[in-house]
Structure formats: structure tokens, C-alpha cells
Amino acid sequence: MLTGYFLSNDAPVNKGKPTLFVFEQAETFEQVFKPAATSKRPDVVNFAKEMAIGIALPPTNKPPKLSVSKVFVQDSILTVRYIRMADTTLTHNPQSFTSQPMLLLAIPKQTILKTKLVENGKVVQLVKKHEHE
């Protein structure tokens, strides 16, 4: 898991649905995720050996609890499974501001043709690798 980042305001997210990002280069990663202005330095991705995966959910004032359950590659398809649970403390007392729930992780570099995003056992997005990447 990577910490110390926030989602850029001009990140290409799917309206009202989870958005999956797969980064193999620092340049594209830095266009979507920016270092957060905190006292802790953000975790660094070694793009020579790793690739970064980001999941962004729609903005909300009741952010859910998110956790990665499984990440694996089979038949050149990277599957990212995560669990989304309602945070009951925030359901009854919403935040006074909206935030963008997200997960960010690094995995060893893989050769993949497609990436599948699975939320609570249901496929929510399928991304094909672009030829120019």
C-alpha cells in the first residue's frame, strides 16, 4: 500500500463509478496522483521494478472503509479485488466536506493485457492495455 498521495483534480475519473488506474511510468502516475502536503514523505514507487495501481471512488461525505483483498495475474489478466464497507460512524454523522476515497498500491512489474477491478466480488471495471504505453 502506498500512502502520502491525493488524487489530482484533473484526474480522468469515471463519474459515479469506481475508476481503476494502472501506471508503468512515473510521468503518467504523477499526472494523476500528487504528493499530499503532510509532514510524512509519500511512499516512492520504483518504476524500474514495480507498477502502481490506483482505485478512486466517487467523492462522498460518507467515505467507506476500503481494503485490498487480493491482487493476482492469471492469463495476462491482472485482477485487483478490494472490499468496500460502509463506515457506520460516518453514515449517521457525515463529514462536513466531501473526500475522494482511494487505494494506491505498488506490485512487481508484470506483463498484462487487461486489468479487472472487482469490488465486493463483482467486476466493476475492465481495462485493456493501450498499445502506445
Coordinates of N, CA, C and O in Angstrom, one line a residue:
M1 N 0.8 -1.2 0.0 CA 0.0 0.0 0.0 C 0.9 1.2 0.0 O 1.9 1.3 0.7
L2 N 0.5 2.2 -0.8 CA 1.2 3.5 -0.9 C 0.4 4.6 -0.1 O -0.8 4.6 -0.2
T3 N 1.1 5.4 0.6 CA 0.5 6.4 1.4 C 1.2 7.8 1.0 O 2.3 7.8 0.5
G4 N 0.5 8.9 1.4 CA 1.0 10.2 1.2 C 0.7 10.8 -0.1 O 1.4 11.7 -0.6
Y5 N -0.4 10.4 -0.8 CA -0.8 11.0 -2.1 C -2.3 11.4 -2.0 O -3.1 10.9 -1.2
F6 N -2.6 12.3 -2.9 CA -4.1 12.6 -3.1 C -4.3 12.6 -4.7 O -3.4 12.7 -5.5
L7 N -5.6 12.5 -5.0 CA -5.9 12.4 -6.4 C -6.0 13.8 -7.0 O -6.6 14.7 -6.4
S8 N -5.3 14.0 -8.1 CA -5.3 15.3 -8.8 C -6.7 15.7 -9.2 O -7.6 14.8 -9.6
N9 N -7.0 17.0 -9.2 CA -8.4 17.5 -9.6 C -8.7 17.2 -11.0 O -9.9 17.0 -11.4
D10 N -7.7 17.1 -11.9 CA -8.0 16.8 -13.3 C -7.7 15.4 -13.7 O -7.5 15.0 -14.8
A11 N -7.7 14.5 -12.7 CA -7.6 13.0 -13.0 C -8.8 12.5 -13.8 O -9.9 13.0 -13.5
P12 N -8.6 11.7 -14.8 CA -9.7 11.2 -15.6 C -10.5 10.1 -14.9 O -10.3 8.9 -15.1
V13 N -11.4 10.5 -14.0 CA -12.2 9.5 -13.3 C -13.6 9.3 -13.9 O -14.1 10.1 -14.6
N14 N -14.1 8.1 -13.7 CA -15.5 7.7 -14.2 C -16.5 8.4 -13.2 O -16.4 8.2 -12.0
K15 N -17.4 9.1 -13.8 CA -18.4 9.8 -13.0 C -19.3 8.8 -12.3 O -19.9 7.9 -12.9
G16 N -19.4 8.8 -11.0 CA -20.4 8.0 -10.2 C -20.0 6.5 -10.1 O -20.7 5.7 -9.6
K17 N -18.8 6.1 -10.6 CA -18.3 4.7 -10.5 C -16.9 4.7 -10.1 O -16.1 5.6 -10.3
P18 N -16.4 3.5 -9.6 CA -15.0 3.4 -9.3 C -14.2 3.5 -10.6 O -14.6 3.2 -11.6
T19 N -13.0 4.0 -10.4 CA -12.0 4.2 -11.5 C -10.7 3.5 -11.2 O -10.2 3.6 -10.1
L20 N -10.3 2.7 -12.1 CA -9.0 1.9 -12.0 C -7.9 2.6 -12.8 O -8.1 3.0 -13.9
F21 N -6.7 2.8 -12.1 CA -5.6 3.3 -12.8 C -4.4 2.3 -12.7 O -4.2 1.7 -11.7
V22 N -3.7 2.1 -13.8 CA -2.5 1.2 -13.8 C -1.4 2.0 -14.4 O -1.5 2.5 -15.5
F23 N -0.3 2.2 -13.6 CA 0.8 3.0 -14.1 C 2.1 2.2 -14.2 O 2.4 1.5 -13.3
E24 N 2.7 2.3 -15.3 CA 4.0 1.7 -15.5 C 5.1 2.7 -15.6 O 6.3 2.3 -15.7
Q25 N 4.8 4.0 -15.6 CA 5.8 5.0 -15.7 C 5.5 6.1 -14.7 O 4.3 6.5 -14.5
A26 N 6.5 6.7 -14.2 CA 6.4 7.8 -13.2 C 5.6 9.0 -13.8 O 4.8 9.6 -13.1
E27 N 5.9 9.3 -15.0 CA 5.3 10.5 -15.6 C 3.7 10.4 -15.6 O 3.1 11.4 -15.2
T28 N 3.2 9.3 -16.0 CA 1.7 9.2 -16.0 C 1.2 9.1 -14.6 O 0.1 9.7 -14.3
F29 N 1.9 8.5 -13.7 CA 1.5 8.4 -12.3 C 1.4 9.8 -11.7 O 0.4 10.1 -11.0
E30 N 2.4 10.6 -11.9 CA 2.5 12.0 -11.4 C 1.4 12.9 -11.9 O 1.1 13.9 -11.3
Q31 N 0.8 12.6 -13.1 CA -0.3 13.4 -13.6 C -1.6 13.1 -12.9 O -2.4 14.0 -12.8
V32 N -1.7 12.0 -12.3 CA -3.0 11.6 -11.6 C -2.9 11.7 -10.1 O -3.8 12.2 -9.4
F33 N -1.8 11.3 -9.5 CA -1.6 11.3 -8.1 C -0.5 12.3 -7.7 O 0.6 12.2 -8.2
K34 N -0.8 13.2 -6.8 CA 0.1 14.2 -6.3 C 0.5 13.9 -4.9 O -0.3 13.4 -4.1
P35 N 1.7 14.3 -4.5 CA 2.1 14.1 -3.1 C 1.3 15.0 -2.2 O 1.0 16.1 -2.5
A36 N 0.8 14.4 -1.1 CA 0.0 15.2 -0.1 C 0.9 16.1 0.7 O 2.0 15.7 1.0
A37 N 0.4 17.2 1.1 CA 1.2 18.2 1.9 C 1.1 17.8 3.4 O 0.4 18.4 4.1
T38 N 1.8 16.7 3.7 CA 1.8 16.3 5.1 C 3.3 16.3 5.6 O 4.2 16.4 4.7
S39 N 3.5 16.1 6.8 CA 4.9 16.0 7.3 C 5.6 14.7 6.9 O 6.8 14.7 6.8
K40 N 4.8 13.7 6.6 CA 5.4 12.4 6.2 C 5.6 12.4 4.7 O 4.7 12.9 3.9
R41 N 6.7 11.9 4.3 CA 7.0 11.9 2.8 C 6.2 10.8 2.2 O 6.0 9.7 2.8
P42 N 5.7 11.0 1.0 CA 4.9 9.9 0.3 C 5.8 8.7 0.0 O 7.0 8.9 -0.3
D43 N 5.2 7.5 0.0 CA 5.9 6.3 -0.4 C 6.3 6.5 -1.9 O 5.6 7.0 -2.7
V44 N 7.5 6.0 -2.2 CA 8.0 6.1 -3.6 C 7.9 4.8 -4.3 O 8.2 3.8 -3.8
V45 N 7.5 4.9 -5.6 CA 7.4 3.7 -6.4 C 8.6 3.6 -7.3 O 9.0 4.6 -7.9
N46 N 9.3 2.4 -7.3 CA 10.4 2.2 -8.2 C 9.9 1.6 -9.5 O 9.7 0.4 -9.6
F47 N 9.7 2.5 -10.5 CA 9.0 2.1 -11.7 C 9.9 1.2 -12.5 O 9.5 0.5 -13.5
A48 N 11.2 1.0 -12.2 CA 12.1 0.1 -12.9 C 11.7 -1.3 -12.5 O 11.8 -2.3 -13.3
K49 N 11.2 -1.5 -11.3 CA 10.8 -2.9 -10.9 C 9.3 -3.1 -10.5 O 8.9 -4.2 -10.3
E50 N 8.6 -1.9 -10.4 CA 7.3 -2.0 -9.9 C 6.3 -1.3 -10.8 O 6.7 -0.4 -11.6
M51 N 5.0 -1.5 -10.7 CA 4.0 -0.7 -11.3 C 3.0 -0.3 -10.2 O 2.9 -1.0 -9.2
A52 N 2.3 0.8 -10.4 CA 1.4 1.3 -9.4 C 0.0 1.1 -9.9 O -0.3 1.2 -11.0
I53 N -0.9 0.8 -8.9 CA -2.3 0.6 -9.2 C -3.1 1.5 -8.3 O -2.8 1.5 -7.1
G54 N -4.0 2.3 -8.9 CA -4.8 3.2 -8.1 C -6.3 2.9 -8.3 O -6.7 2.5 -9.4
I55 N -7.1 3.0 -7.2 CA -8.5 2.9 -7.3 C -9.1 4.1 -6.7 O -8.8 4.5 -5.6
A56 N -9.9 4.8 -7.4 CA -10.6 6.0 -6.9 C -12.1 5.8 -7.0 O -12.6 5.4 -8.0
L57 N -12.7 6.2 -5.9 CA -14.2 6.1 -5.8 C -14.8 7.5 -6.0 O -14.1 8.5 -5.8
P58 N -16.1 7.6 -6.3 CA -16.7 8.9 -6.4 C -16.6 9.7 -5.1 O -16.6 9.1 -4.0
P59 N -16.5 11.0 -5.2 CA -16.4 11.9 -4.0 C -17.7 11.7 -3.1 O -18.8 11.5 -3.6
T60 N -17.5 11.7 -1.8 CA -18.6 11.4 -0.9 C -18.3 12.1 0.5 O -17.1 12.3 0.8
N61 N -19.3 12.4 1.2 CA -19.1 12.9 2.6 C -19.3 11.7 3.6 O -19.2 11.9 4.8
K62 N -19.5 10.5 3.1 CA -19.6 9.3 3.9 C -18.6 8.2 3.4 O -19.0 7.2 2.8
P63 N -17.2 8.5 3.4 CA -16.3 7.6 2.8 C -16.3 6.2 3.4 O -16.4 6.1 4.6
P64 N -16.3 5.2 2.6 CA -16.3 3.8 3.1 C -14.9 3.4 3.5 O -13.9 4.1 3.2
K65 N -14.9 2.3 4.2 CA -13.6 1.7 4.6 C -13.2 0.8 3.4 O -14.0 0.0 2.9
L66 N -12.0 0.9 2.9 CA -11.5 0.2 1.7 C -10.3 -0.7 2.1 O -9.5 -0.2 2.9
S67 N -10.3 -1.9 1.6 CA -9.1 -2.7 1.8 C -8.9 -3.6 0.6 O -9.9 -4.1 0.0
V68 N -7.7 -3.9 0.3 CA -7.3 -4.8 -0.8 C -7.4 -6.2 -0.3 O -6.9 -6.5 0.7
S69 N -8.2 -7.0 -1.0 CA -8.3 -8.4 -0.6 C -7.3 -9.4 -1.3 O -6.8 -10.3 -0.8
K70 N -7.2 -9.1 -2.6 CA -6.3 -10.0 -3.4 C -5.9 -9.3 -4.7 O -6.7 -8.6 -5.3
V71 N -4.6 -9.5 -5.1 CA -4.1 -8.9 -6.4 C -3.3 -10.1 -7.0 O -2.4 -10.6 -6.4
F72 N -3.7 -10.5 -8.2 CA -3.0 -11.6 -8.9 C -3.1 -11.4 -10.4 O -3.9 -10.7 -10.9
V73 N -2.2 -12.1 -11.1 CA -2.1 -12.1 -12.5 C -2.4 -13.6 -13.0 O -1.7 -14.5 -12.5
Q74 N -3.3 -13.8 -13.9 CA -3.6 -15.1 -14.5 C -3.9 -14.9 -16.0 O -4.8 -14.0 -16.3
D75 N -3.3 -15.6 -16.8 CA -3.5 -15.5 -18.3 C -3.4 -14.0 -18.8 O -4.2 -13.6 -19.5
S76 N -2.4 -13.3 -18.3 CA -2.1 -11.9 -18.7 C -3.2 -11.0 -18.2 O -3.3 -9.9 -18.8
I77 N -4.0 -11.4 -17.3 CA -5.1 -10.5 -16.8 C -4.8 -10.2 -15.3 O -4.7 -11.2 -14.5
L78 N -4.6 -9.0 -15.0 CA -4.3 -8.5 -13.6 C -5.7 -8.3 -13.0 O -6.5 -7.6 -13.5
T79 N -5.9 -9.0 -11.9 CA -7.2 -8.9 -11.1 C -6.9 -8.2 -9.8 O -6.0 -8.6 -9.1
V80 N -7.6 -7.1 -9.6 CA -7.5 -6.4 -8.3 C -8.8 -6.5 -7.6 O -9.8 -5.9 -8.0
R81 N -8.8 -7.2 -6.5 CA -10.0 -7.4 -5.7 C -9.9 -6.5 -4.4 O -8.9 -6.5 -3.8
Y82 N -11.0 -5.7 -4.2 CA -11.0 -5.0 -2.9 C -12.3 -5.0 -2.3 O -13.3 -5.4 -2.9
I83 N -12.3 -4.7 -1.0 CA -13.6 -4.8 -0.2 C -14.0 -3.3 0.2 O -13.1 -2.5 0.6
R84 N -15.2 -3.0 0.0 CA -15.7 -1.7 0.3 C -16.8 -1.9 1.4 O -17.8 -2.6 1.1
M85 N -16.6 -1.4 2.5 CA -17.6 -1.5 3.6 C -18.0 -0.1 4.1 O -17.2 0.8 4.2
A86 N -19.3 0.1 4.3 CA -19.8 1.4 4.9 C -19.2 1.6 6.2 O -19.1 0.7 7.1
D87 N -18.7 2.8 6.5 CA -18.2 3.2 7.8 C -19.5 3.7 8.6 O -19.9 4.8 8.3
T88 N -20.0 2.9 9.5 CA -21.2 3.2 10.1 C -21.2 4.5 11.0 O -22.1 5.2 11.1
T89 N -20.0 4.8 11.5 CA -19.9 6.1 12.2 C -20.1 7.3 11.3 O -20.7 8.3 11.8
L90 N -19.7 7.2 10.1 CA -19.9 8.3 9.1 C -21.3 8.3 8.5 O -21.8 9.3 8.0
T91 N -22.0 7.1 8.5 CA -23.3 7.0 7.9 C -24.3 7.9 8.7 O -25.1 8.6 8.1
H92 N -24.1 7.8 10.0 CA -25.0 8.6 10.9 C -24.5 10.1 11.1 O -25.3 11.0 11.3
N93 N -23.2 10.3 11.0 CA -22.6 11.6 11.1 C -21.7 11.9 9.9 O -20.5 11.8 10.0
P94 N -22.3 12.3 8.8 CA -21.5 12.6 7.6 C -20.5 13.7 7.8 O -20.7 14.6 8.6
Q95 N -19.4 13.6 7.1 CA -18.4 14.7 7.2 C -19.0 16.0 6.6 O -19.9 15.9 5.8
S96 N -18.5 17.1 7.0 CA -19.0 18.4 6.5 C -18.4 18.7 5.2 O -18.7 19.7 4.6
F97 N -17.5 17.9 4.7 CA -16.8 18.1 3.4 C -16.8 16.8 2.6 O -17.0 15.7 3.2
T98 N -16.6 16.8 1.3 CA -16.5 15.6 0.5 C -15.1 15.2 0.4 O -14.2 16.1 0.3
S99 N -14.8 13.9 0.3 CA -13.4 13.5 0.1 C -13.5 12.4 -1.0 O -14.6 11.8 -1.3
Q100 N -12.4 12.1 -1.6 CA -12.3 11.1 -2.7 C -11.7 9.9 -2.1 O -10.4 9.8 -2.0
P101 N -12.4 8.8 -1.7 CA -11.8 7.6 -1.2 C -11.0 6.9 -2.3 O -11.3 6.9 -3.5
M102 N -9.8 6.5 -1.9 CA -8.9 5.8 -2.9 C -8.0 4.8 -2.2 O -7.7 4.9 -1.0
L103 N -7.5 3.9 -3.0 CA -6.5 2.9 -2.6 C -5.4 3.1 -3.6 O -5.6 3.3 -4.8
L104 N -4.1 3.0 -3.2 CA -3.0 3.1 -4.0 C -2.0 2.0 -3.6 O -1.6 2.0 -2.4
L105 N -1.5 1.2 -4.5 CA -0.6 0.2 -4.2 C 0.5 -0.1 -5.3 O 0.2 0.3 -6.4
A106 N 1.6 -0.7 -4.9 CA 2.6 -1.0 -5.9 C 2.8 -2.5 -5.9 O 2.7 -3.2 -4.8
I107 N 3.0 -3.1 -7.1 CA 3.2 -4.5 -7.2 C 4.4 -4.7 -8.1 O 4.8 -3.8 -8.9
P108 N 5.0 -5.9 -8.1 CA 6.1 -6.2 -9.0 C 5.7 -6.0 -10.4 O 4.5 -6.3 -10.8
K109 N 6.5 -5.5 -11.3 CA 6.2 -5.2 -12.7 C 5.7 -6.5 -13.3 O 6.3 -7.6 -13.1
Q110 N 4.7 -6.5 -14.1 CA 4.1 -7.6 -14.8 C 3.8 -7.3 -16.2 O 3.7 -6.2 -16.6
T111 N 3.7 -8.4 -17.1 CA 3.2 -8.2 -18.4 C 1.8 -8.5 -18.4 O 1.4 -9.7 -18.2
I112 N 0.9 -7.5 -18.6 CA -0.5 -7.7 -18.6 C -1.2 -7.1 -19.8 O -0.7 -6.2 -20.4
L113 N -2.3 -7.8 -20.2 CA -3.0 -7.3 -21.4 C -4.3 -6.6 -20.9 O -4.8 -5.7 -21.6
K114 N -4.9 -7.0 -19.8 CA -6.1 -6.5 -19.3 C -6.0 -6.4 -17.8 O -5.2 -7.1 -17.2
T115 N -6.7 -5.5 -17.2 CA -6.8 -5.3 -15.7 C -8.3 -5.4 -15.4 O -9.1 -4.6 -16.0
K116 N -8.6 -6.2 -14.4 CA -10.0 -6.3 -13.9 C -10.1 -5.8 -12.5 O -9.3 -6.2 -11.7
L117 N -11.1 -4.9 -12.3 CA -11.3 -4.4 -10.9 C -12.6 -5.0 -10.4 O -13.6 -5.0 -11.0
V118 N -12.4 -5.6 -9.2 CA -13.5 -6.4 -8.6 C -13.8 -5.8 -7.2 O -12.9 -5.8 -6.3
E119 N -15.0 -5.3 -7.0 CA -15.5 -4.7 -5.7 C -16.5 -5.6 -5.1 O -17.5 -6.0 -5.7
N120 N -16.1 -6.1 -3.9 CA -17.0 -7.0 -3.1 C -17.5 -8.2 -4.0 O -18.7 -8.5 -3.9
G121 N -16.6 -8.7 -4.8 CA -16.9 -9.9 -5.6 C -17.6 -9.6 -6.9 O -17.9 -10.5 -7.7
K122 N -17.8 -8.4 -7.3 CA -18.5 -8.0 -8.5 C -17.5 -7.2 -9.4 O -16.9 -6.3 -8.9
V123 N -17.4 -7.6 -10.7 CA -16.5 -6.9 -11.6 C -17.1 -5.5 -11.8 O -18.2 -5.4 -12.3
V124 N -16.4 -4.4 -11.6 CA -16.9 -3.1 -11.8 C -16.2 -2.3 -12.9 O -16.7 -1.3 -13.4
Q125 N -15.0 -2.8 -13.3 CA -14.3 -2.2 -14.5 C -13.3 -3.2 -15.1 O -12.7 -4.0 -14.4
L126 N -13.2 -3.1 -16.4 CA -12.2 -3.9 -17.2 C -11.5 -3.0 -18.1 O -12.1 -2.3 -18.8
V127 N -10.1 -2.9 -17.9 CA -9.3 -2.0 -18.7 C -8.4 -2.8 -19.6 O -7.7 -3.7 -19.1
K128 N -8.4 -2.5 -20.9 CA -7.4 -3.2 -21.8 C -6.2 -2.3 -21.9 O -6.3 -1.1 -21.9
K129 N -5.1 -2.9 -22.0 CA -3.8 -2.2 -22.1 C -3.8 -1.5 -23.5 O -4.1 -2.1 -24.5
H130 N -3.3 -0.2 -23.5 CA -3.2 0.5 -24.7 C -1.9 0.2 -25.4 O -0.9 0.0 -24.7
E131 N -1.9 0.2 -26.7 CA -0.6 -0.2 -27.4 C 0.5 0.8 -27.2 O 1.6 0.5 -27.2
H132 N 0.2 2.1 -27.1 CA 1.2 3.1 -27.0 C 1.9 3.2 -25.6 O 2.8 3.9 -25.5
E133 N 1.4 2.5 -24.7 CA 2.0 2.6 -23.3 C 3.3 1.7 -23.2 O 3.4 0.7 -23.9

